[in-house]
GROMACS .gro file of C-alpha atoms in nm:
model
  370
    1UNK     CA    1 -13.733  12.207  -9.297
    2UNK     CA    2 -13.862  12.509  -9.428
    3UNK     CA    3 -13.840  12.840  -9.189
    4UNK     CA    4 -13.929  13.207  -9.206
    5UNK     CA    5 -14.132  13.154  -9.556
    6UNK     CA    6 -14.136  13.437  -9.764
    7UNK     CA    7 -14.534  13.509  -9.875
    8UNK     CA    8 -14.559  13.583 -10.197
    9UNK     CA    9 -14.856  13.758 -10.310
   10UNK     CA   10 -15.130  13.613 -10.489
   11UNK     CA   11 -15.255  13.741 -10.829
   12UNK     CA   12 -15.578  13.853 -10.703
   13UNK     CA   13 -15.447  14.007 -10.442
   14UNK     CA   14 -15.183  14.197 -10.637
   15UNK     CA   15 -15.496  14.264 -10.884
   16UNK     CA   16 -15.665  14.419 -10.628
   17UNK     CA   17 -15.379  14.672 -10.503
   18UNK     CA   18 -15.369  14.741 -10.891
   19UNK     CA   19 -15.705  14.916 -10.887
   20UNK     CA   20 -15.641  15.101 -10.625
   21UNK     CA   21 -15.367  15.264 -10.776
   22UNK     CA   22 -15.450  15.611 -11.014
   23UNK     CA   23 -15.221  15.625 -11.311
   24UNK     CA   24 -15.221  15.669 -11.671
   25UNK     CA   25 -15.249  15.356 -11.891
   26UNK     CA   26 -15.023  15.316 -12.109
   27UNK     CA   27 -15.117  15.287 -12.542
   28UNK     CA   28 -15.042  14.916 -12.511
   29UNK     CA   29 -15.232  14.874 -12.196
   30UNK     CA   30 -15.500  15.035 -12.361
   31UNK     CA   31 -15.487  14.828 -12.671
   32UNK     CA   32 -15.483  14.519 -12.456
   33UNK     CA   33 -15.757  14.629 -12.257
   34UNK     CA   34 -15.975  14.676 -12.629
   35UNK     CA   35 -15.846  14.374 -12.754
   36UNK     CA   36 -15.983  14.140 -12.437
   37UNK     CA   37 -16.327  14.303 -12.492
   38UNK     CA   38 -16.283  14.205 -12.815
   39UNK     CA   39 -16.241  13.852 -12.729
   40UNK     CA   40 -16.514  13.819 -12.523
   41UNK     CA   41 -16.790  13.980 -12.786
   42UNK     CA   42 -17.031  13.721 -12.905
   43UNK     CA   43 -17.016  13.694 -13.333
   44UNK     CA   44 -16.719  13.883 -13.310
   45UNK     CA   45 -16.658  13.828 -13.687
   46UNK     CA   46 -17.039  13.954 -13.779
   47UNK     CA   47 -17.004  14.275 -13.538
   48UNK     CA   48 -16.695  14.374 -13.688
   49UNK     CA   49 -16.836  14.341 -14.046
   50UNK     CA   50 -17.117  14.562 -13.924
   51UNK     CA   51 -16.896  14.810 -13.735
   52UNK     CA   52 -16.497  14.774 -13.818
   53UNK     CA   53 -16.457  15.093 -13.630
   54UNK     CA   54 -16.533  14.923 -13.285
   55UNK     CA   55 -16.129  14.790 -13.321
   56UNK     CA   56 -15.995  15.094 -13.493
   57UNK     CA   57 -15.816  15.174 -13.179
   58UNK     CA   58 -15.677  14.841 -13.159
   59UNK     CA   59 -15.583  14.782 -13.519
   60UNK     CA   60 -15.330  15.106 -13.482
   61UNK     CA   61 -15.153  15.045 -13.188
   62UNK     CA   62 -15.098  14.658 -13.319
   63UNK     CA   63 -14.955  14.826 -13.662
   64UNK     CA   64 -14.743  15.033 -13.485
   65UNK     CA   65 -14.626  14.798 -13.191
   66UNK     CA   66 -14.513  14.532 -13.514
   67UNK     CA   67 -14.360  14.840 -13.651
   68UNK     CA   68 -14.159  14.917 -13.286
   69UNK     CA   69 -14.044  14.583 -13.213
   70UNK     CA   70 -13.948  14.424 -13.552
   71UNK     CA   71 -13.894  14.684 -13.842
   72UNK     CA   72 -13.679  14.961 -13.660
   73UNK     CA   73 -13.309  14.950 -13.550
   74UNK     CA   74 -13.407  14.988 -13.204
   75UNK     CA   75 -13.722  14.759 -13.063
   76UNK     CA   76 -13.934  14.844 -12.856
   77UNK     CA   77 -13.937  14.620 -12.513
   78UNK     CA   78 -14.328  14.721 -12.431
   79UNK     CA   79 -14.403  14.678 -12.794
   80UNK     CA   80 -14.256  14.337 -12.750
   81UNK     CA   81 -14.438  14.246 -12.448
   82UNK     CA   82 -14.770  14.379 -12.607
   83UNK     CA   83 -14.750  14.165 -12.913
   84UNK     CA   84 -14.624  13.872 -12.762
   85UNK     CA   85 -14.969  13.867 -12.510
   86UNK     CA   86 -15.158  13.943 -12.745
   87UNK     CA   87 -15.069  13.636 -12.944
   88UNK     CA   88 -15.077  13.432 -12.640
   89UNK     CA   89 -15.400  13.548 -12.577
   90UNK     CA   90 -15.496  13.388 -12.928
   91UNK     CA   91 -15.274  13.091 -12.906
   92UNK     CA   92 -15.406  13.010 -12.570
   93UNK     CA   93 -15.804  12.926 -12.728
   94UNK     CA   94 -15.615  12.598 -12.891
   95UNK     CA   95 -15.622  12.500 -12.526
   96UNK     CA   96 -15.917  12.361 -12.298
   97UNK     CA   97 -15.900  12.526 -11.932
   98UNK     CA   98 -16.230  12.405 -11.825
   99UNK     CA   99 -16.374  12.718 -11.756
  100UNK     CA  100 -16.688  12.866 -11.881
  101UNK     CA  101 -16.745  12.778 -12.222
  102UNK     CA  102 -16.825  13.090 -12.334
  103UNK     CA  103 -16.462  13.182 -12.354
  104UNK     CA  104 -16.410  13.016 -12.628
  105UNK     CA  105 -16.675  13.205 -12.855
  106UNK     CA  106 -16.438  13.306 -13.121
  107UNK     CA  107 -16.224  12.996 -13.104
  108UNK     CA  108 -16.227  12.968 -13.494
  109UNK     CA  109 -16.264  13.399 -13.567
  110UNK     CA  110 -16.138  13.506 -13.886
  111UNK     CA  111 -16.032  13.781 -13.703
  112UNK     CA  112 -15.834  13.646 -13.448
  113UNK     CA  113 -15.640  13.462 -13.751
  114UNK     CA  114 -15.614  13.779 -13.893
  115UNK     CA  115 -15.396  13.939 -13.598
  116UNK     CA  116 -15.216  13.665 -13.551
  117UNK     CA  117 -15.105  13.631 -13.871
  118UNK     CA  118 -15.014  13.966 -13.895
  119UNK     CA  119 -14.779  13.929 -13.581
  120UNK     CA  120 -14.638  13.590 -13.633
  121UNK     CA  121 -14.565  13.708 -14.002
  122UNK     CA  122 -14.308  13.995 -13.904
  123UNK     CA  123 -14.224  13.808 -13.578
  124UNK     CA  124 -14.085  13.496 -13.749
  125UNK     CA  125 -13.884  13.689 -13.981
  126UNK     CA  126 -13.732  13.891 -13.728
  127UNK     CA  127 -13.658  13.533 -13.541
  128UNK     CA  128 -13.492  13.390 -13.851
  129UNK     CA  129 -13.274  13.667 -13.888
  130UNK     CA  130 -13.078  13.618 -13.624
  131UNK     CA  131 -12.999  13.233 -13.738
  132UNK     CA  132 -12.747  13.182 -14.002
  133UNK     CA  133 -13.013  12.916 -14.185
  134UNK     CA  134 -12.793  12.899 -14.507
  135UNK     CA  135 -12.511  12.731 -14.236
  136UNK     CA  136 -12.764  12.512 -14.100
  137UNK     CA  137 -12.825  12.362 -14.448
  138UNK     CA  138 -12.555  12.227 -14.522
  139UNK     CA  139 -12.417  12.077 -14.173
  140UNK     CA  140 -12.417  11.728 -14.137
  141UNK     CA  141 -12.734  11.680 -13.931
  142UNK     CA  142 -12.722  11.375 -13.726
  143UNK     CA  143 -12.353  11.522 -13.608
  144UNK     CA  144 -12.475  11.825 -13.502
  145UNK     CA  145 -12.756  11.711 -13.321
  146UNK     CA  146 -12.536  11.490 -13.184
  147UNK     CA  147 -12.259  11.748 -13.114
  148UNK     CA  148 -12.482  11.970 -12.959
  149UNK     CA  149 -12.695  11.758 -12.735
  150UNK     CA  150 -12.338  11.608 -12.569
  151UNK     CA  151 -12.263  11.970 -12.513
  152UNK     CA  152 -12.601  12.126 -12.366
  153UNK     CA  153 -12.604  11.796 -12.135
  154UNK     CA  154 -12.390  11.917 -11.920
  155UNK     CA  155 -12.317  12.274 -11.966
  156UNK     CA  156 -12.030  12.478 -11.773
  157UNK     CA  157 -12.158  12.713 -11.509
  158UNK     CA  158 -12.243  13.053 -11.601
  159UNK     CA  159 -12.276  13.353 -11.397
  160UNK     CA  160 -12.624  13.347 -11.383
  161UNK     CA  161 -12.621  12.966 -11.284
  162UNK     CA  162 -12.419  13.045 -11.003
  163UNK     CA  163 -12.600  13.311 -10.876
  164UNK     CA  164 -12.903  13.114 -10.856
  165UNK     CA  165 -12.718  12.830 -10.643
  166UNK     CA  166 -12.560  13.051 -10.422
  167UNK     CA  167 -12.695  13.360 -10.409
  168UNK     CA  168 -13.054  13.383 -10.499
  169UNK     CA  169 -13.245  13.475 -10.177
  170UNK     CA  170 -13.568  13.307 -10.097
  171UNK     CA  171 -13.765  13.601 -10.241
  172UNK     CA  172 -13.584  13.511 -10.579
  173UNK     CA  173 -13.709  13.163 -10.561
  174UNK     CA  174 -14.114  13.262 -10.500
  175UNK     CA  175 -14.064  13.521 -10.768
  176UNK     CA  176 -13.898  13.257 -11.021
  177UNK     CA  177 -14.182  12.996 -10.908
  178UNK     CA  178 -14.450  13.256 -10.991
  179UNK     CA  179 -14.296  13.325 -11.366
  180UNK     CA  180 -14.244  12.909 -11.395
  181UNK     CA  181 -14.571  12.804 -11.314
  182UNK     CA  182 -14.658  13.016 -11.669
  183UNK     CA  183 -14.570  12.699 -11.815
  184UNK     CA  184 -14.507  12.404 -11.527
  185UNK     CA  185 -14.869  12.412 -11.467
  186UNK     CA  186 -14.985  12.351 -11.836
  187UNK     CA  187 -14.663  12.135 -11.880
  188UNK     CA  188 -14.709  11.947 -12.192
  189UNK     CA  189 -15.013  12.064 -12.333
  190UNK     CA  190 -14.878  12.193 -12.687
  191UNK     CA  191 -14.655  11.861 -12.700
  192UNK     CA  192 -15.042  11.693 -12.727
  193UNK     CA  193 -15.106  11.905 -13.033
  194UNK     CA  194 -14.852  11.717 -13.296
  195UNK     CA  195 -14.923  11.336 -13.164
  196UNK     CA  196 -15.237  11.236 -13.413
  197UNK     CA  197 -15.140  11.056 -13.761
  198UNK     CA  198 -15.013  10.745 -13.891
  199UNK     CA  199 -14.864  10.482 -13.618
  200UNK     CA  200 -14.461  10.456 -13.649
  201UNK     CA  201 -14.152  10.455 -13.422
  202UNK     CA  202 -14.101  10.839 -13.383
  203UNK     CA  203 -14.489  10.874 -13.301
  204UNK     CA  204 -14.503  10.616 -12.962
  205UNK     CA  205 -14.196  10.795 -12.859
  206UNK     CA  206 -14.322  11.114 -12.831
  207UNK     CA  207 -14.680  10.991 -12.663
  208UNK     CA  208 -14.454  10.780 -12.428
  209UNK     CA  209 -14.240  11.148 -12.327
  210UNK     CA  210 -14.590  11.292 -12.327
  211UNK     CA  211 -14.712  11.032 -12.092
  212UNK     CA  212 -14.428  11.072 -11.813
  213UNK     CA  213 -14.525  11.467 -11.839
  214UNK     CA  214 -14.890  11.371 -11.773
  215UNK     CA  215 -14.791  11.071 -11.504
  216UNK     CA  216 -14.949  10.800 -11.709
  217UNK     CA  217 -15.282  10.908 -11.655
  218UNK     CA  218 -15.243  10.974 -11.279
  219UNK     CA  219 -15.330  11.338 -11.171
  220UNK     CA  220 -15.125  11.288 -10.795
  221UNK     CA  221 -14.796  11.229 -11.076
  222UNK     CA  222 -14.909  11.439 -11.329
  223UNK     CA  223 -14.546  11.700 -11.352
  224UNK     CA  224 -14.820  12.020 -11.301
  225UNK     CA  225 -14.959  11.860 -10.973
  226UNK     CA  226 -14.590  11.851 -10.814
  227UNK     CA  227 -14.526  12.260 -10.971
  228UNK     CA  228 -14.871  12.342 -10.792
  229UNK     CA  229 -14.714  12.161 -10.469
  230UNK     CA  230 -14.433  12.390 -10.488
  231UNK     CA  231 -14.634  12.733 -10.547
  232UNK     CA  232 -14.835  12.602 -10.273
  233UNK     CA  233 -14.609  12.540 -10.003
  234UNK     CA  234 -14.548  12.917 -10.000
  235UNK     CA  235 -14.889  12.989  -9.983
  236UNK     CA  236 -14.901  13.111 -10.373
  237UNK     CA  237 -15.154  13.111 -10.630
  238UNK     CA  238 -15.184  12.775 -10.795
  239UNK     CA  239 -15.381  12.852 -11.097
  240UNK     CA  240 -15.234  12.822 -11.421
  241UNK     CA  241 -15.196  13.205 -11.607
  242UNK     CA  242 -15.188  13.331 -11.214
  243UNK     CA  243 -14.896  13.534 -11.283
  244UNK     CA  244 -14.930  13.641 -11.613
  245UNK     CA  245 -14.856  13.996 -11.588
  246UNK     CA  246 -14.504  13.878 -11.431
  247UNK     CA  247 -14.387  13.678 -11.681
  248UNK     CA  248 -14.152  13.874 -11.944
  249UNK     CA  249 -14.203  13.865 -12.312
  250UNK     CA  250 -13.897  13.661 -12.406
  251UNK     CA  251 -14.118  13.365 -12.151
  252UNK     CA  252 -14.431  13.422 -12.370
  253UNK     CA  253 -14.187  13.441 -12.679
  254UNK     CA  254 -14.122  13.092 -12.642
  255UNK     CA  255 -14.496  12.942 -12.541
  256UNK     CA  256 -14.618  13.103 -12.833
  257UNK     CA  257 -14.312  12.947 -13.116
  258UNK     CA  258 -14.429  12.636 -12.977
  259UNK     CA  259 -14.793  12.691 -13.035
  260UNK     CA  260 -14.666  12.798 -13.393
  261UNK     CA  261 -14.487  12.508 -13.436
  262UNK     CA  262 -14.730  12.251 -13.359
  263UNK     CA  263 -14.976  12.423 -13.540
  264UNK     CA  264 -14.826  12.386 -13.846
  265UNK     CA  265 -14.731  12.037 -13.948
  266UNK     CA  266 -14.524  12.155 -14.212
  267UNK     CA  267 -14.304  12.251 -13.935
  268UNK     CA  268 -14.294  11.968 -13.760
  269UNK     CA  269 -13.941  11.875 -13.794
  270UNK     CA  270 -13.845  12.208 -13.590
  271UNK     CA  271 -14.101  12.142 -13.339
  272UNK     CA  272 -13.878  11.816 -13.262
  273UNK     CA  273 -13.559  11.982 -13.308
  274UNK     CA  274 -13.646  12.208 -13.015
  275UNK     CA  275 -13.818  11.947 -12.787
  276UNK     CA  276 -13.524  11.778 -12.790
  277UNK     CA  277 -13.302  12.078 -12.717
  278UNK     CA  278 -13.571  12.122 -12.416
  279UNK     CA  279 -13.550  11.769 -12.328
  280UNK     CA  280 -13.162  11.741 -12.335
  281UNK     CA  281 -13.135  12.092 -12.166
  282UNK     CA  282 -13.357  12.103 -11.883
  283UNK     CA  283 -13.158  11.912 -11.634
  284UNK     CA  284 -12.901  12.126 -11.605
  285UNK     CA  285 -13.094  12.388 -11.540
  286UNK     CA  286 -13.371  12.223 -11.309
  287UNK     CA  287 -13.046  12.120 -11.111
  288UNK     CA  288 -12.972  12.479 -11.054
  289UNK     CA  289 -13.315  12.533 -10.909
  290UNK     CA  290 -13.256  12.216 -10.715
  291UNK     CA  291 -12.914  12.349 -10.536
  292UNK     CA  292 -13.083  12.685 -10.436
  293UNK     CA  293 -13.382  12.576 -10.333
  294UNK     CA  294 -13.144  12.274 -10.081
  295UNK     CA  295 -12.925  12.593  -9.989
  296UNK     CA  296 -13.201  12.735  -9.885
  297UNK     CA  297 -13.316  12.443  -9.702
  298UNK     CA  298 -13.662  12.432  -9.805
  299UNK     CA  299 -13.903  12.153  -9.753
  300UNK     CA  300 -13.921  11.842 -10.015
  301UNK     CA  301 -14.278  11.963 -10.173
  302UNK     CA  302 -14.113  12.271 -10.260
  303UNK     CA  303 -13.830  12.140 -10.440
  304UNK     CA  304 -14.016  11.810 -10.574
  305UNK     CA  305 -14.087  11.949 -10.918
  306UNK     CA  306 -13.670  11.964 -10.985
  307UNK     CA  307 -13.602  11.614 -10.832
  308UNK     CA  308 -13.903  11.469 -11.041
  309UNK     CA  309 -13.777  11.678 -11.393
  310UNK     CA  310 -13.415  11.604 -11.335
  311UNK     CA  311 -13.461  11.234 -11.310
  312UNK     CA  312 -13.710  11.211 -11.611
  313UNK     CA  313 -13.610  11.473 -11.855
  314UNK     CA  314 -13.244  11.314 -11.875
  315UNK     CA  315 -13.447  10.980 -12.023
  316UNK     CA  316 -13.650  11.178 -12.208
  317UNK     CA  317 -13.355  11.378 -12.371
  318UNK     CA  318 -13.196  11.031 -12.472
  319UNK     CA  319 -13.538  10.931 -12.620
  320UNK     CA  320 -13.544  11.243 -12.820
  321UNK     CA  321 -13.239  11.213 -12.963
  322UNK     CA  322 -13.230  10.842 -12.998
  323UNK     CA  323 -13.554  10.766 -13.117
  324UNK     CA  324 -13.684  11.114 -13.268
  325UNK     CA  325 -13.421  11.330 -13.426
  326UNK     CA  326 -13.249  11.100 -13.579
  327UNK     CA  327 -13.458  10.892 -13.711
  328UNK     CA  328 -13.652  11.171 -13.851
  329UNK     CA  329 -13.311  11.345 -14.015
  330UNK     CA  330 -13.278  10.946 -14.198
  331UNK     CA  331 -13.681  11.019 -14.322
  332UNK     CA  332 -13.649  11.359 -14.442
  333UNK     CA  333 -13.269  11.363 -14.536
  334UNK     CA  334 -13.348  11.693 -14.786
  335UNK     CA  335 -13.471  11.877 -14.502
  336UNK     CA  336 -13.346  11.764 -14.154
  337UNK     CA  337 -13.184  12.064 -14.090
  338UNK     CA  338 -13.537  12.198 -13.986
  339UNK     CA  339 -13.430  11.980 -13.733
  340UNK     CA  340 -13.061  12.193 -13.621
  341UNK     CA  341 -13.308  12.530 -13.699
  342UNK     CA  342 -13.547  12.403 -13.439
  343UNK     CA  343 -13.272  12.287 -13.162
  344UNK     CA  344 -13.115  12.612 -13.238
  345UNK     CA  345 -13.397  12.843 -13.257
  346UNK     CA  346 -13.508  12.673 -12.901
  347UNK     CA  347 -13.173  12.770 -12.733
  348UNK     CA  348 -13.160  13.082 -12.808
  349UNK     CA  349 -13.511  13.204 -12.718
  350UNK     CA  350 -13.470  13.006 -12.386
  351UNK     CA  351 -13.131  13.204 -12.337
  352UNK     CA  352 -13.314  13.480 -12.424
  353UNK     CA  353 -13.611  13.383 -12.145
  354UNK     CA  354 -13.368  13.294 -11.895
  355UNK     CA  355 -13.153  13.653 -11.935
  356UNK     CA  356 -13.478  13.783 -11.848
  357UNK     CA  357 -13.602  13.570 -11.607
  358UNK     CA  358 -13.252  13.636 -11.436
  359UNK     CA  359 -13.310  14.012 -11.447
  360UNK     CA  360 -13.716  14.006 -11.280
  361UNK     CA  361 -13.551  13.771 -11.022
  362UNK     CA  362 -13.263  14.062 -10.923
  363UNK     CA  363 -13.543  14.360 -10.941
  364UNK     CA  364 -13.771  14.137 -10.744
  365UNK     CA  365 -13.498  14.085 -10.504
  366UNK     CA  366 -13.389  14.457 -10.413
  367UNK     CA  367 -13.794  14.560 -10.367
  368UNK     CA  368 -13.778  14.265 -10.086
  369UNK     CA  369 -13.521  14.462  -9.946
  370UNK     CA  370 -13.683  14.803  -9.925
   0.00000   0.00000   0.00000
């Protein structure tokens, strides 16, 4: 049973000791600030047509943060971080959060597109470059998906992994929770985004993986409803986006190449690749959080989310494999590597996100200390 919980603190209340505090915003900070106004201005398009100079401001801090983080030797972490909210903040309008309608004003702005584009554009081709794609090409693609997903099943222990089962303090669990729920309380959402078109094989697989994520129409099974469980059996916040200002940029990184991904049909085959990297992957990994969170002797609904993921995502990595890769590589034999690109780009970004992840956890860690 659980003992001596560790209260994390909710976003509004760390909001709240945020404004209390007097210090200098930084240029991104202030950019970001702009840029939400911006967002919430009624015929944003119109107003800017009338007065461009309203996101002057803005529009030079986003040229030079693309600048910092993908054209220079050296990137820029907060330049990073910046763009990659920023784009979320964009991406995120594809999404309903039943809120107040009026949030989604500029839905469809020209603008929006416009600064998007511009970030995604230099953004993807930094991505790319760190993938050897003219390798990818000319692999045999069915044995490399093959190859790889016997390999990421069941992965050797790294440091990190360690660590987490038999080090990580309780503190380190609530803090990797809070950066989690960023995406285990929307859990599925984007996968919704590529399921509409013609009726075949590949198609009812993926609506029957994105079924299982949503509990087959049962909110009490729904995956997010056993995350919210979790946050809530340490008295966290248990709204989605509650702790967004914790979540690193290599996290948002990989939200937002999914919301690329499935926005684009033309890149649909990499879309798959990675789901079924994510699919294949994630047991490992949920088995980590499963053997701290038992080491710590915590309480079922705080673990549930793990037991639930573990058991499900090894099916659904099978399905994906199975039933999606490969069949699509035997569709589009010309270009199924998309499909090794996708798997490929997918683990590295999420060994990119958990480095980071790793890191917050260890800072969060030694302030519990002090």
């Amino acid at each position: 049973m659980q003992s001596n919980l560790v209260m994390f603190p909710s976003a509004e209340a760390g909001k709240m000791s945020t404004q209390t505090e007097k210090r200098t915003l930084t240029k991104y900070e202030r950019a970001e600030e702009e840029f939400v106004k911006l967002l919430a201005t009624e015929d944003l398009d119109n107003k800017l047509d009338v007065e461009p100079a309203r996101a002057s401001e803005f529009e030079q801090t986003l040229s030079l943060a693309i600048s910092a983080a993908y054209r220079n030797d050296r990137s820029d972490e907060q330049a990073h971080r910046f763009l990659q909210r920023i784009l979320y903040r964009i991406n995120r309008l594809k999404l309903f959060w039943y809120d107040d309608l009026r949030h989604y004003t500029n839905e469809r702005s020209l603008y929006l597109y416009s600064c998007r584009d511009q970030i995604e554009d230099a953004w993807q081709k930094w991505e790319l470059a760190q993938i050897d794609v003219a390798a990818l090409q000319k692999l045999d693609v069915k044995q490399a998906l093959i190859e790889r997903a016997s390999a990421d099943l069941e992965p050797p222990l790294s440091k990190d992994s360690r660590y987490i089962r038999e080090e990580m303090t309780e503190a380190g669990y609530c803090h990797l929770l809070a950066i989690a729920s960023f995406d285990g309380l929307v859990e599925g959402s984007r996968l919704s985004r590529i399921l509409g078109g013609t009726a075949n094989e590949v198609q009812c697989t993926l609506v029957r993986v994105l079924l299982e994520e949503y509990g087959n129409g049962r909110l009490s099974r729904k995956h997010s409803t056993f995350f919210a469980q979790m946050l809530a059996e340490f008295g966290m916040n248990t709204k989605p986006e509650g702790y967004f200002d914790l979540v690193p940029w290599e996290v948002l990184a990989c939200g937002n190449h999914n919301f690329l991904t499935t926005e684009r049909k033309r890149y649909f085959l990499r879309y798959n690749g990675a789901l079924t990297y994510f699919e294949v992957a994630g047991p490992a990994a949920y088995s980590n959080y499963l053997a701290a969170a038992q080491r710590l002797d915590l309480s079922e609904a705080a673990m549930g989310y793990w037991e639930l993921h573990i058991k499900e995502d090894e099916r659904h990595g099978r399905w994906m494999v199975d039933d999606v890769a490969l069949p699509l590589a035997e569709q589009y034999p010309d270009q199924a590597w998309e499909l090794v690109l996708g798997y490929d780009q997918e683990k590295l970004m999420g060994d990119r996100a958990a480095t980071a992840v790793m890191r917050s956890i260890r800072e969060a860690e030694q302030a519990a200390l002090v």
